Amino acid sequence: TPAIDDYATKGIIMDRGYMTPWCGPSRAALQTGTYSSFNEKLPNKQYSFDSDIGFIGGLPANVKTLPQALKDYANYSTSYVGKWGIGGTAMTNTPLGKGYDEFV
């Protein structure tokens, strides 16, 4: 679409992907546009448990995700389908808490 094309010309081109031994940092890299090493605190099975809200952890609150950027730049509606794998069960760490309008 024209809005995404315009966004791409003003942004960066991601022409390389780097994987980690855990899926969490790689998933976070796709959602944030950062290197996996930036997301090193997201390896699998390293979350804390809070009896009131469940598992906590995930992306820091100040990190902007792809759907948040798409909304800010072009007022897009966004949906996420599949395994999230980069946050606990606290609402702020779910796809809906990180900017997606729908999550299946």
Backbone as ProteinMPNN parsed JSONL, in Angstrom:
{"seq_chain_A": "TPAIDDYATKGIIMDRGYMTPWCGPSRAALQTGTYSSFNEKLPNKQYSFDSDIGFIGGLPANVKTLPQALKDYANYSTSYVGKWGIGGTAMTNTPLGKGYDEFV", "coords_chain_A": {"N_chain_A": [[0.839, -1.184, 0.0], [0.36, 2.338, -0.417], [0.924, 3.8, 1.964], [2.499, 2.035, 3.524], [4.638, 1.673, 1.746], [5.646, 4.288, 1.704], [6.375, 4.515, 4.369], [8.421, 2.618, 4.422], [10.362, 3.813, 2.764], [11.16, 5.904, 4.346], [12.124, 4.701, 6.552], [14.016, 1.946, 7.755], [15.608, -0.703, 5.96], [15.162, -4.015, 6.47], [17.138, -6.439, 5.805], [18.378, -8.682, 6.678], [18.316, -11.448, 8.86], [18.641, -12.56, 12.177], [19.041, -15.299, 14.255], [18.309, -16.812, 17.443], [19.124, -19.231, 20.025], [16.742, -19.503, 21.384], [13.223, -19.047, 21.059], [11.934, -16.73, 21.965], [13.59, -14.216, 21.973], [13.973, -13.978, 19.179], [11.355, -13.756, 18.199], [10.638, -11.376, 19.466], [12.413, -9.656, 18.196], [11.342, -9.55, 15.612], [8.943, -8.25, 16.169], [9.742, -5.783, 17.136], [11.749, -4.727, 15.566], [14.36, -4.765, 16.324], [17.702, -5.977, 17.022], [18.23, -9.409, 17.922], [19.9, -9.646, 20.124], [19.32, -7.417, 21.627], [17.06, -8.206, 22.866], [17.731, -10.064, 24.769], [16.906, -10.674, 27.337], [14.659, -12.126, 27.137], [14.669, -14.977, 26.975], [13.342, -18.29, 26.65], [11.294, -19.676, 29.265], [12.103, -18.075, 31.398], [10.601, -16.461, 33.229], [8.9, -14.654, 35.788], [6.539, -15.447, 38.367], [3.502, -14.103, 39.342], [1.037, -14.254, 41.709], [-1.34, -12.854, 41.455], [-1.57, -11.826, 38.824], [-0.479, -13.684, 37.118], [2.033, -14.988, 34.894], [4.817, -12.852, 34.531], [6.874, -10.606, 32.694], [8.572, -10.249, 29.566], [8.506, -7.845, 26.84], [9.981, -4.653, 27.51], [8.031, -1.926, 28.807], [8.38, 0.515, 27.479], [9.154, -0.036, 24.884], [8.519, 0.23, 21.511], [6.288, -1.475, 19.373], [5.709, -3.24, 16.237], [2.854, -3.12, 15.49], [2.111, -0.856, 16.969], [3.662, 1.147, 15.81], [2.632, 1.095, 13.204], [0.044, 1.992, 13.682], [0.535, 4.564, 14.739], [1.801, 5.809, 12.578], [0.219, 5.395, 10.242], [-2.382, 4.928, 10.98], [-3.351, 2.269, 10.989], [-5.347, -0.709, 11.354], [-4.772, -3.606, 13.271], [-4.04, -7.126, 13.43], [-3.236, -10.166, 15.118], [-2.198, -13.436, 14.676], [-1.554, -16.547, 16.021], [1.221, -18.015, 17.859], [2.335, -16.067, 20.51], [4.504, -15.704, 22.497], [6.363, -13.88, 23.666], [5.978, -12.725, 26.108], [4.447, -12.543, 29.361], [1.4, -13.374, 31.109], [0.28, -11.034, 31.942], [-1.719, -8.274, 31.041], [-0.397, -6.147, 29.73], [1.68, -7.434, 28.486], [0.723, -8.934, 26.433], [-0.405, -9.63, 23.015], [-2.575, -7.852, 22.591], [-2.059, -5.944, 24.524], [0.266, -4.894, 23.55], [-0.353, -3.452, 21.323], [-1.829, -4.649, 19.218], [-5.026, -4.918, 17.657], [-6.672, -7.095, 17.484], [-6.476, -10.539, 18.467], [-5.831, -13.865, 17.848]], "CA_chain_A": [[0.0, 0.0, 0.0], [1.175, 3.559, -0.446], [1.389, 4.198, 3.293], [3.611, 1.159, 3.921], [5.757, 2.011, 0.871], [6.191, 5.55, 2.191], [7.029, 4.198, 5.647], [9.663, 1.898, 4.112], [11.368, 4.725, 2.22], [11.628, 6.784, 5.411], [12.627, 3.882, 7.645], [15.175, 1.117, 7.455], [15.318, -1.952, 5.262], [15.668, -5.155, 7.236], [17.449, -7.452, 4.801], [19.075, -9.801, 7.318], [17.679, -11.928, 10.075], [19.542, -13.267, 13.068], [18.268, -16.165, 15.141], [18.905, -17.182, 18.715], [18.72, -20.596, 20.406], [15.405, -19.457, 21.974], [12.293, -18.366, 20.152], [11.512, -15.438, 22.504], [14.312, -13.066, 21.423], [13.737, -13.868, 17.74], [9.999, -13.228, 18.036], [10.682, -9.976, 19.879], [13.115, -8.918, 17.149], [10.381, -9.31, 14.529], [7.909, -7.322, 16.626], [10.296, -4.482, 17.505], [12.735, -4.249, 14.6], [15.665, -4.686, 16.982], [18.481, -7.208, 16.983], [17.893, -10.38, 18.966], [20.71, -9.4, 21.315], [18.614, -6.41, 22.414], [15.985, -8.919, 23.551], [18.34, -11.212, 25.438], [16.235, -10.987, 28.595], [13.431, -12.829, 26.802], [14.792, -16.389, 26.649], [12.217, -19.113, 27.107], [11.225, -20.215, 30.623], [12.724, -17.214, 32.407], [9.608, -15.489, 33.662], [8.515, -14.724, 37.191], [5.115, -15.678, 38.522], [2.798, -13.287, 40.322], [-0.214, -14.984, 41.923], [-2.489, -12.03, 41.069], [-1.696, -11.595, 37.387], [0.118, -14.771, 36.349], [3.428, -14.814, 34.513], [5.211, -11.508, 34.143], [8.084, -10.613, 31.881], [8.277, -9.775, 28.223], [9.119, -6.615, 26.362], [9.835, -3.489, 28.38], [6.856, -1.117, 28.47], [8.709, 1.646, 26.605], [9.581, -0.497, 23.564], [7.443, 0.31, 20.528], [6.171, -2.664, 18.53], [5.261, -3.031, 14.863], [1.498, -2.586, 15.372], [2.057, 0.5, 17.515], [4.227, 2.029, 14.787], [1.681, 1.181, 12.093], [-1.07, 2.847, 14.125], [1.014, 5.941, 14.867], [2.194, 6.363, 11.284], [-0.793, 5.344, 9.18], [-3.695, 4.603, 11.559], [-3.741, 0.925, 10.572], [-5.898, -1.685, 12.293], [-3.848, -4.738, 13.228], [-4.453, -8.406, 14.011], [-2.132, -11.113, 15.31], [-2.666, -14.821, 14.722], [-0.485, -17.491, 16.286], [1.889, -18.006, 19.167], [2.964, -14.787, 20.852], [5.792, -16.18, 22.979], [7.331, -12.873, 24.118], [5.488, -12.039, 27.289], [3.655, -13.343, 30.278], [-0.047, -13.256, 30.985], [-0.17, -9.684, 32.277], [-2.291, -7.67, 29.837], [0.582, -5.317, 29.024], [2.638, -8.295, 27.784], [0.014, -9.728, 25.43], [-0.535, -8.903, 21.747], [-3.512, -6.733, 22.754], [-1.376, -4.932, 25.327], [1.387, -4.351, 22.785], [-0.782, -2.673, 20.174], [-2.714, -5.298, 18.259], [-6.46, -4.739, 17.91], [-7.27, -8.438, 17.593], [-5.513, -11.625, 18.668], [-6.443, -15.201, 17.798]], "C_chain_A": [[0.881, 1.243, 0.0], [1.711, 3.963, 0.921], [2.572, 3.345, 3.749], [4.835, 1.437, 3.053], [6.442, 3.297, 1.337], [6.953, 5.333, 3.499], [8.371, 3.521, 5.389], [10.74, 2.838, 3.577], [11.936, 5.65, 3.29], [12.25, 6.016, 6.575], [13.887, 3.141, 7.258], [14.719, -0.13, 6.714], [15.97, -3.072, 6.061], [15.912, -6.298, 6.254], [18.252, -8.625, 5.362], [18.312, -10.194, 8.574], [18.677, -12.727, 10.899], [18.72, -14.05, 14.079], [19.044, -16.411, 16.432], [18.491, -18.617, 19.03], [17.32, -20.653, 21.016], [14.486, -18.708, 21.036], [11.93, -16.97, 20.643], [12.254, -14.242, 21.932], [14.095, -12.881, 19.921], [12.348, -13.308, 17.455], [9.958, -11.742, 18.39], [11.38, -9.115, 18.828], [12.173, -8.598, 15.987], [9.341, -8.263, 14.922], [8.446, -5.911, 16.877], [11.273, -3.905, 16.485], [14.118, -4.095, 15.2], [16.413, -6.004, 16.802], [18.072, -8.124, 18.133], [18.675, -10.138, 20.241], [20.093, -8.323, 22.204], [17.561, -7.066, 23.302], [16.496, -10.109, 24.346], [17.653, -11.581, 26.741], [14.921, -11.71, 28.363], [13.638, -14.298, 26.45], [13.631, -17.172, 27.245], [12.4, -19.544, 28.555], [11.928, -19.347, 31.658], [11.775, -16.086, 32.776], [9.349, -15.682, 35.145], [7.012, -14.937, 37.256], [4.567, -14.805, 39.635], [1.417, -13.904, 40.488], [-1.444, -14.169, 41.528], [-2.664, -11.91, 39.559], [-1.094, -12.7, 36.534], [1.574, -14.5, 36.036], [3.679, -13.375, 34.116], [6.528, -11.6, 33.398], [7.737, -10.049, 30.517], [8.995, -8.491, 27.879], [8.968, -5.493, 27.373], [8.686, -2.596, 27.894], [7.164, -0.002, 27.476], [9.133, 1.241, 25.201], [8.389, -0.497, 22.619], [7.465, -0.93, 19.637], [5.658, -2.292, 17.144], [3.83, -2.508, 14.796], [1.355, -1.175, 15.942], [2.589, 1.504, 16.499], [3.261, 2.19, 13.613], [0.478, 2.048, 12.446], [-0.642, 4.306, 14.176], [1.254, 6.578, 13.504], [1.036, 6.445, 10.299], [-2.178, 4.951, 9.676], [-4.231, 3.25, 11.079], [-4.441, 0.183, 11.705], [-5.036, -2.929, 12.164], [-4.438, -5.958, 13.914], [-3.229, -9.294, 14.125], [-2.73, -12.5, 15.447], [-1.467, -15.709, 14.994], [0.09, -17.359, 17.678], [2.574, -16.664, 19.381], [4.369, -15.05, 21.382], [6.791, -15.136, 23.416], [6.805, -12.087, 25.311], [4.688, -12.976, 28.161], [2.172, -13.128, 30.07], [-0.571, -11.908, 31.442], [-0.625, -9.009, 30.99], [-1.283, -6.851, 29.043], [1.584, -6.137, 28.227], [1.983, -9.175, 26.728], [-0.023, -8.971, 24.106], [-1.482, -7.702, 21.86], [-2.873, -5.605, 23.556], [-0.227, -4.267, 24.605], [0.943, -3.756, 21.452], [-1.686, -3.328, 19.16], [-4.172, -5.089, 18.657], [-7.169, -6.06, 18.136], [-6.163, -9.461, 17.766], [-6.273, -12.938, 18.704], [-5.372, -16.221, 18.095]], "O_chain_A": [[2.047, 1.173, 0.391], [2.848, 4.425, 1.021], [3.539, 3.871, 4.3], [5.957, 1.438, 3.558], [7.67, 3.38, 1.36], [8.03, 5.892, 3.708], [9.355, 3.821, 6.066], [11.915, 2.674, 3.905], [13.062, 6.13, 3.163], [12.834, 6.615, 7.478], [14.724, 3.658, 6.517], [13.569, -0.552, 6.838], [17.179, -3.068, 6.293], [14.989, -7.039, 5.916], [18.747, -9.461, 4.606], [17.737, -9.347, 9.257], [19.471, -13.49, 10.349], [17.799, -13.506, 14.69], [20.261, -16.241, 16.494], [17.603, -19.162, 18.374], [16.76, -21.74, 21.155], [14.928, -17.827, 20.298], [11.643, -16.096, 19.825], [11.608, -13.317, 21.441], [14.039, -11.749, 19.441], [12.187, -12.475, 16.563], [9.32, -10.949, 17.697], [10.983, -7.974, 18.596], [12.208, -7.494, 15.444], [8.91, -7.474, 14.081], [7.684, -4.946, 16.835], [11.589, -2.716, 16.536], [14.959, -3.379, 14.655], [15.812, -7.025, 16.468], [17.626, -7.661, 19.183], [18.169, -10.397, 21.333], [20.323, -8.318, 23.413], [17.216, -6.541, 24.361], [15.754, -11.065, 24.57], [17.807, -12.709, 27.21], [14.144, -11.89, 29.301], [12.844, -14.84, 25.681], [13.021, -16.751, 28.229], [13.523, -19.751, 29.015], [12.315, -19.854, 32.71], [12.108, -14.907, 32.649], [9.563, -16.768, 35.684], [6.297, -14.638, 36.3], [5.11, -14.777, 40.739], [0.694, -14.062, 39.504], [-2.501, -14.751, 41.286], [-3.792, -11.896, 39.068], [-1.201, -12.64, 35.31], [2.274, -13.858, 36.819], [2.856, -12.752, 33.445], [7.217, -12.616, 33.489], [6.687, -9.427, 30.355], [9.96, -8.099, 28.535], [7.931, -5.389, 28.029], [8.413, -2.529, 26.695], [6.287, 0.388, 26.705], [9.447, 2.115, 24.392], [7.374, -1.14, 22.885], [8.527, -1.377, 19.203], [5.225, -1.163, 16.914], [3.593, -1.523, 14.097], [0.555, -0.385, 15.44], [2.03, 2.589, 16.345], [3.093, 3.291, 13.09], [-0.045, 2.762, 11.591], [-1.368, 5.186, 13.713], [0.944, 7.751, 13.3], [0.883, 7.446, 9.599], [-3.062, 4.668, 8.867], [-5.421, 3.11, 10.797], [-4.158, 0.421, 12.879], [-4.611, -3.274, 11.062], [-5.228, -5.844, 14.851], [-2.298, -9.191, 13.326], [-3.651, -12.718, 16.235], [-0.467, -15.636, 14.28], [-0.466, -16.691, 18.55], [3.31, -16.191, 18.515], [5.341, -14.64, 20.747], [7.975, -15.451, 23.535], [7.15, -10.92, 25.497], [4.304, -14.068, 27.741], [1.737, -12.744, 28.984], [-1.772, -11.66, 31.336], [0.021, -9.159, 29.954], [-1.311, -6.859, 27.813], [2.276, -5.588, 27.369], [2.628, -10.072, 26.185], [0.296, -7.783, 24.074], [-1.213, -6.649, 21.282], [-3.127, -4.432, 23.284], [0.214, -3.188, 25.001], [1.761, -3.574, 20.551], [-2.261, -2.64, 18.317], [-4.51, -5.083, 19.841], [-8.143, -6.136, 18.884], [-5.05, -9.277, 17.274], [-7.22, -13.111, 19.471], [-5.649, -17.42, 18.109]]}, "name": "protein", "num_of_chains": 1, "seq": "TPAIDDYATKGIIMDRGYMTPWCGPSRAALQTGTYSSFNEKLPNKQYSFDSDIGFIGGLPANVKTLPQALKDYANYSTSYVGKWGIGGTAMTNTPLGKGYDEFV"}
